[in-house]
Amino acid sequence: MSIQSIRDNSQSVLAKTIVGVIVVTFALFGVDAIIGYSSNANNVAEVNGNEISTYELNRATEMLRRQILDRMGENADPSLLDEKLIRSRALDSLLERQILLQDAEEHNIYTSQGRVESTIMTTPGFQVDGVFNPAIYEAAVRNIGLMPREYKSQLALDMQVQQPQSAIMQSAFMVSSEVKQIAELDRQLRNIAYLKVKTEDLLKDIVISDISAKEHYEANQQEYMTPELVQLEYLELNRSDFMSKVDINDLEIKQLYEQEVERYKQREERRAAHILIEIGKDTDEKAAREKMDEVLEKLAAGESFESLAKVYSQDLGSAKNGGDLGYAERGAYDETFEDTLYSLSVGQTSEVIKTEFGLHLIRLLDARKLEIPSFEDLAAELEQGLRFQKSEELFVEQADKLQNDSFSAGDLREPAARSGLQIQTTELFSREGGKGIAENANVVKVAFSDEVLTEGNNSDLIQLGNDHVVVVRVKQHQPAKVKPYDEVADEVIDLLKRRRASQQAQKLGEQLLVELREGKSTEQITSDYGFEWNIVDKVGRDQQELDPQINEAVFKMPKPAVGEKSLDGLIMPNGDFAVIALTKVYEGGLTEISPREIEVLGRMIANQLGRYDFQDYLLNLKQQAKIEKY
């Protein structure tokens, strides 16, 4: 049975049963479950079978958006941002990250738990007076929408990706003779003269007949099409809109506080130290256990755990601190590691255990209960949490109702009345998207789908973000059509005039080059044609006063013989033709460059080469990967 047949017979017993199953699924599992049935609406892409969800893209987009605004400074204007471009770049970043993760796993590249912990503990943003602060860390992580365990997991993946990237980039190098040669070329200066044959000067004498313009129009009508446009009506639900609509009383908050107090009584932070011997391609388990036996023997002989950790532990982040990992609650470590840690008494050392990172010897340095905050300290947070929970429940309930009501309705008026929502309207937009909800790729895709555009149905719920959904319906559709000739005549004539002017400019410019090569001087060219030469002495590779195209061309021209000149011409982006004469080259000297500057330049060039190597490596991985964007 098709969806359309269900819609057409939505009052039948069978249809009501099917709709009922959908509603039950939605009520049990929330918005994501019902959306999940609609093709790939809850995912945006797939890399070799691994999906990238809308949630991941939304989060990556928001994080990139924040980074851009931060770089723009205090007076940043969000309205200046191109949201589509930001979303596109965020998706590209997620695709590349997934490709690199798969490559790292294929090569058995992983990140040890100790390195992750050490990175967190040494991050300045998580410290107070140079010391790691768990409260600040947790608050910072939650502020970006993650739980501490999620953050650690993401950080581990990021570090896993960075390992091969760093290895490739750091493998590039330059020998000193090459660096000196590049430095000499970089400091080279050139004397030039150039003129431009400008299309603007030729336009006034060019006449395009109406017949020619119409012939071009008739032969290229696809260039003069109006885009296909739709205008949507939509109903929108956002969980945040329900935050102010839920009722919270003091008794509920006090009950939550009492529950929180009981949880705090059970919570404990443990300060662990460990010695890690990694198991990997360079060290098998037998060799790792032999190394750990050495540690155990020395520990039994009276050497301190701290000193042994500094010598033997392969968790470089914590080794320098005697293996100290700092205080952490449950949920911070690998399950095996954590179970062992919480079985110890203060000062006790564990047996050797094995995790995915290798062999560990763990010592419990300290354990402390968390201080129970006062009701006043927690009240606002508890109220906010309860309000969030209730608004979430109300949102799911209303989204359930909206999905059910709009499924079989012939328009949005009845669902709007039942849900107390206002029907909103978009501007007309094309398949490229538009403003408001039309910025969302899923909305655009659904708007132009057969079910919504051709069959005239209400859409299923479309997820715009976390706890944010819409139902859309086409209000107006304007098919693509050829613009009337009279409407585009001026545009066509201007295009043809500029093309012809550019052709004439090129022809004249090439004639000038021929005459110069035959021996005419630049002064004679000026006398014969009236062109003025621009004389620029000692042009560098980054001459700001020059057009970048001319600057680039100048340094591709061969060095002229003494008393001669090298000649070249090029078509500029606007259709002008530039004629260039290179008259002298000044070789770059190294007398003013210190050995230290040569060393720094060498590192800069090697870093750049490393980036090129990595980009080539990534491009190869992309070409081999099966990438699908929904």
PDB file of C-alpha atoms in Angstrom, residues 133-285:
ATOM      1  CA  ASN A 133      39.618  22.293  37.591  1.00  0.00           C
ATOM      2  CA  PRO A 134      36.953  19.565  37.100  1.00  0.00           C
ATOM      3  CA  ALA A 135      34.038  21.981  37.627  1.00  0.00           C
ATOM      4  CA  ILE A 136      35.255  24.399  34.962  1.00  0.00           C
ATOM      5  CA  TYR A 137      35.957  21.496  32.604  1.00  0.00           C
ATOM      6  CA  GLU A 138      32.472  20.048  33.019  1.00  0.00           C
ATOM      7  CA  ALA A 139      30.794  23.446  32.639  1.00  0.00           C
ATOM      8  CA  ALA A 140      32.786  24.237  29.489  1.00  0.00           C
ATOM      9  CA  VAL A 141      31.954  20.875  27.946  1.00  0.00           C
ATOM     10  CA  ARG A 142      28.263  21.134  28.764  1.00  0.00           C
ATOM     11  CA  ASN A 143      28.248  24.636  27.303  1.00  0.00           C
ATOM     12  CA  ILE A 144      28.930  23.153  23.863  1.00  0.00           C
ATOM     13  CA  GLY A 145      26.172  20.593  24.327  1.00  0.00           C
ATOM     14  CA  LEU A 146      28.242  17.561  25.326  1.00  0.00           C
ATOM     15  CA  MET A 147      28.558  15.329  28.346  1.00  0.00           C
ATOM     16  CA  PRO A 148      32.121  14.811  29.647  1.00  0.00           C
ATOM     17  CA  ARG A 149      32.168  11.219  28.365  1.00  0.00           C
ATOM     18  CA  GLU A 150      31.019  12.411  24.918  1.00  0.00           C
ATOM     19  CA  TYR A 151      33.680  15.110  24.884  1.00  0.00           C
ATOM     20  CA  LYS A 152      36.409  12.610  25.727  1.00  0.00           C
ATOM     21  CA  SER A 153      35.174  10.305  23.018  1.00  0.00           C
ATOM     22  CA  GLN A 154      35.172  13.123  20.446  1.00  0.00           C
ATOM     23  CA  LEU A 155      38.607  14.299  21.575  1.00  0.00           C
ATOM     24  CA  ALA A 156      39.978  10.762  21.242  1.00  0.00           C
ATOM     25  CA  LEU A 157      38.646  10.585  17.679  1.00  0.00           C
ATOM     26  CA  ASP A 158      40.108  13.997  16.832  1.00  0.00           C
ATOM     27  CA  MET A 159      43.499  12.939  18.180  1.00  0.00           C
ATOM     28  CA  GLN A 160      43.214   9.660  16.280  1.00  0.00           C
ATOM     29  CA  VAL A 161      42.708  11.617  13.041  1.00  0.00           C
ATOM     30  CA  GLN A 162      45.542  14.030  13.813  1.00  0.00           C
ATOM     31  CA  GLN A 163      48.181  11.299  14.221  1.00  0.00           C
ATOM     32  CA  PRO A 164      48.503  10.293  10.533  1.00  0.00           C
ATOM     33  CA  GLN A 165      47.982  13.910   9.499  1.00  0.00           C
ATOM     34  CA  SER A 166      50.885  15.051  11.685  1.00  0.00           C
ATOM     35  CA  ALA A 167      53.074  12.164  10.527  1.00  0.00           C
ATOM     36  CA  ILE A 168      52.563  13.048   6.860  1.00  0.00           C
ATOM     37  CA  MET A 169      53.004  16.780   7.357  1.00  0.00           C
ATOM     38  CA  GLN A 170      56.128  16.400   9.485  1.00  0.00           C
ATOM     39  CA  SER A 171      57.777  14.053   6.976  1.00  0.00           C
ATOM     40  CA  ALA A 172      58.376  16.886   4.496  1.00  0.00           C
ATOM     41  CA  PHE A 173      61.779  18.587   4.603  1.00  0.00           C
ATOM     42  CA  MET A 174      64.022  20.956   2.659  1.00  0.00           C
ATOM     43  CA  VAL A 175      67.825  20.870   2.468  1.00  0.00           C
ATOM     44  CA  SER A 176      69.588  24.186   3.050  1.00  0.00           C
ATOM     45  CA  SER A 177      70.761  24.551  -0.566  1.00  0.00           C
ATOM     46  CA  GLU A 178      67.156  24.280  -1.782  1.00  0.00           C
ATOM     47  CA  VAL A 179      65.995  26.796   0.814  1.00  0.00           C
ATOM     48  CA  LYS A 180      68.674  29.269  -0.291  1.00  0.00           C
ATOM     49  CA  GLN A 181      67.698  28.821  -3.927  1.00  0.00           C
ATOM     50  CA  ILE A 182      64.036  29.435  -3.097  1.00  0.00           C
ATOM     51  CA  ALA A 183      64.986  32.457  -0.985  1.00  0.00           C
ATOM     52  CA  GLU A 184      66.926  33.914  -3.917  1.00  0.00           C
ATOM     53  CA  LEU A 185      63.994  33.380  -6.276  1.00  0.00           C
ATOM     54  CA  ASP A 186      61.558  34.774  -3.734  1.00  0.00           C
ATOM     55  CA  ARG A 187      63.611  37.980  -3.414  1.00  0.00           C
ATOM     56  CA  GLN A 188      64.036  38.433  -7.154  1.00  0.00           C
ATOM     57  CA  LEU A 189      62.802  41.803  -8.548  1.00  0.00           C
ATOM     58  CA  ARG A 190      61.795  42.702 -12.119  1.00  0.00           C
ATOM     59  CA  ASN A 191      61.389  45.879 -14.180  1.00  0.00           C
ATOM     60  CA  ILE A 192      58.336  45.872 -16.432  1.00  0.00           C
ATOM     61  CA  ALA A 193      56.220  48.026 -18.704  1.00  0.00           C
ATOM     62  CA  TYR A 194      52.650  47.096 -19.535  1.00  0.00           C
ATOM     63  CA  LEU A 195      49.590  48.464 -21.270  1.00  0.00           C
ATOM     64  CA  LYS A 196      45.975  47.396 -21.447  1.00  0.00           C
ATOM     65  CA  VAL A 197      43.742  47.276 -24.486  1.00  0.00           C
ATOM     66  CA  LYS A 198      40.466  47.969 -22.679  1.00  0.00           C
ATOM     67  CA  THR A 199      37.114  46.594 -23.775  1.00  0.00           C
ATOM     68  CA  GLU A 200      35.363  49.669 -22.377  1.00  0.00           C
ATOM     69  CA  ASP A 201      37.181  51.836 -24.926  1.00  0.00           C
ATOM     70  CA  LEU A 202      35.950  49.614 -27.764  1.00  0.00           C
ATOM     71  CA  LEU A 203      32.317  49.198 -26.739  1.00  0.00           C
ATOM     72  CA  LYS A 204      31.138  52.559 -28.084  1.00  0.00           C
ATOM     73  CA  ASP A 205      32.018  51.593 -31.655  1.00  0.00           C
ATOM     74  CA  ILE A 206      30.394  48.150 -31.561  1.00  0.00           C
ATOM     75  CA  VAL A 207      26.867  47.710 -32.874  1.00  0.00           C
ATOM     76  CA  ILE A 208      24.891  44.499 -32.376  1.00  0.00           C
ATOM     77  CA  SER A 209      21.941  44.062 -34.692  1.00  0.00           C
ATOM     78  CA  ASP A 210      18.591  43.014 -33.333  1.00  0.00           C
ATOM     79  CA  ILE A 211      18.747  39.976 -35.611  1.00  0.00           C
ATOM     80  CA  SER A 212      22.077  38.831 -34.092  1.00  0.00           C
ATOM     81  CA  ALA A 213      20.770  39.371 -30.575  1.00  0.00           C
ATOM     82  CA  LYS A 214      17.608  37.376 -31.276  1.00  0.00           C
ATOM     83  CA  GLU A 215      19.597  34.568 -32.909  1.00  0.00           C
ATOM     84  CA  HIS A 216      21.783  34.307 -29.808  1.00  0.00           C
ATOM     85  CA  TYR A 217      18.686  34.396 -27.589  1.00  0.00           C
ATOM     86  CA  GLU A 218      16.975  31.633 -29.572  1.00  0.00           C
ATOM     87  CA  ALA A 219      20.096  29.438 -29.568  1.00  0.00           C
ATOM     88  CA  ASN A 220      20.806  29.892 -25.849  1.00  0.00           C
ATOM     89  CA  GLN A 221      17.395  30.033 -24.224  1.00  0.00           C
ATOM     90  CA  GLN A 222      18.584  27.856 -21.323  1.00  0.00           C
ATOM     91  CA  GLU A 223      20.680  30.844 -20.228  1.00  0.00           C
ATOM     92  CA  TYR A 224      17.596  33.031 -19.976  1.00  0.00           C
ATOM     93  CA  MET A 225      15.302  30.859 -17.892  1.00  0.00           C
ATOM     94  CA  THR A 226      13.542  31.939 -14.749  1.00  0.00           C
ATOM     95  CA  PRO A 227      14.235  29.429 -11.951  1.00  0.00           C
ATOM     96  CA  GLU A 228      11.497  27.077 -10.831  1.00  0.00           C
ATOM     97  CA  LEU A 229      10.047  28.589  -7.646  1.00  0.00           C
ATOM     98  CA  VAL A 230       7.830  27.427  -4.804  1.00  0.00           C
ATOM     99  CA  GLN A 231       6.263  29.193  -1.877  1.00  0.00           C
ATOM    100  CA  LEU A 232       5.460  27.144   1.204  1.00  0.00           C
ATOM    101  CA  GLU A 233       2.969  27.328   3.984  1.00  0.00           C
ATOM    102  CA  TYR A 234       4.241  25.678   7.125  1.00  0.00           C
ATOM    103  CA  LEU A 235       3.543  24.882  10.742  1.00  0.00           C
ATOM    104  CA  GLU A 236       6.507  25.037  13.077  1.00  0.00           C
ATOM    105  CA  LEU A 237       7.165  23.446  16.453  1.00  0.00           C
ATOM    106  CA  ASN A 238      10.206  24.287  18.550  1.00  0.00           C
ATOM    107  CA  ARG A 239      10.778  22.851  21.999  1.00  0.00           C
ATOM    108  CA  SER A 240      12.139  26.171  23.240  1.00  0.00           C
ATOM    109  CA  ASP A 241       8.708  27.719  22.639  1.00  0.00           C
ATOM    110  CA  PHE A 242       7.282  25.430  25.314  1.00  0.00           C
ATOM    111  CA  MET A 243       9.788  26.421  28.011  1.00  0.00           C
ATOM    112  CA  SER A 244       7.611  29.288  29.223  1.00  0.00           C
ATOM    113  CA  LYS A 245       4.394  27.288  28.926  1.00  0.00           C
ATOM    114  CA  VAL A 246       5.123  24.594  31.499  1.00  0.00           C
ATOM    115  CA  ASP A 247       4.170  24.962  35.161  1.00  0.00           C
ATOM    116  CA  ILE A 248       6.823  24.436  37.836  1.00  0.00           C
ATOM    117  CA  ASN A 249       6.086  24.617  41.563  1.00  0.00           C
ATOM    118  CA  ASP A 250       8.397  24.886  44.570  1.00  0.00           C
ATOM    119  CA  LEU A 251       7.513  21.413  45.823  1.00  0.00           C
ATOM    120  CA  GLU A 252       8.758  19.804  42.608  1.00  0.00           C
ATOM    121  CA  ILE A 253      12.043  21.683  42.844  1.00  0.00           C
ATOM    122  CA  LYS A 254      12.510  20.698  46.504  1.00  0.00           C
ATOM    123  CA  GLN A 255      11.834  17.055  45.677  1.00  0.00           C
ATOM    124  CA  LEU A 256      14.418  17.229  42.897  1.00  0.00           C
ATOM    125  CA  TYR A 257      16.899  18.801  45.294  1.00  0.00           C
ATOM    126  CA  GLU A 258      16.419  15.970  47.779  1.00  0.00           C
ATOM    127  CA  GLN A 259      17.047  13.455  45.008  1.00  0.00           C
ATOM    128  CA  GLU A 260      20.144  15.392  43.983  1.00  0.00           C
ATOM    129  CA  VAL A 261      21.413  15.376  47.575  1.00  0.00           C
ATOM    130  CA  GLU A 262      21.111  11.586  47.652  1.00  0.00           C
ATOM    131  CA  ARG A 263      23.042  11.372  44.396  1.00  0.00           C
ATOM    132  CA  TYR A 264      25.757  13.658  45.735  1.00  0.00           C
ATOM    133  CA  LYS A 265      26.101  11.400  48.755  1.00  0.00           C
ATOM    134  CA  GLN A 266      26.897   8.528  46.409  1.00  0.00           C
ATOM    135  CA  ARG A 267      29.218  10.526  44.161  1.00  0.00           C
ATOM    136  CA  GLU A 268      32.937  10.352  44.669  1.00  0.00           C
ATOM    137  CA  GLU A 269      36.012  11.633  42.912  1.00  0.00           C
ATOM    138  CA  ARG A 270      39.045   9.394  42.736  1.00  0.00           C
ATOM    139  CA  ARG A 271      42.574  10.502  42.011  1.00  0.00           C
ATOM    140  CA  ALA A 272      44.351   7.816  40.036  1.00  0.00           C
ATOM    141  CA  ALA A 273      47.902   7.306  38.879  1.00  0.00           C
ATOM    142  CA  HIS A 274      48.860   4.647  36.365  1.00  0.00           C
ATOM    143  CA  ILE A 275      51.715   3.152  34.433  1.00  0.00           C
ATOM    144  CA  LEU A 276      50.837   2.229  30.857  1.00  0.00           C
ATOM    145  CA  ILE A 277      52.740  -0.188  28.642  1.00  0.00           C
ATOM    146  CA  GLU A 278      51.169   0.000  25.206  1.00  0.00           C
ATOM    147  CA  ILE A 279      50.450  -3.026  23.045  1.00  0.00           C
ATOM    148  CA  GLY A 280      50.710  -2.307  19.350  1.00  0.00           C
ATOM    149  CA  LYS A 281      52.540  -3.050  16.141  1.00  0.00           C
ATOM    150  CA  ASP A 282      55.898  -2.249  17.778  1.00  0.00           C
ATOM    151  CA  THR A 283      55.266  -4.139  21.036  1.00  0.00           C
ATOM    152  CA  ASP A 284      53.328  -7.405  21.332  1.00  0.00           C
ATOM    153  CA  GLU A 285      51.596  -8.470  24.544  1.00  0.00           C
TER     154      GLU A 285
END
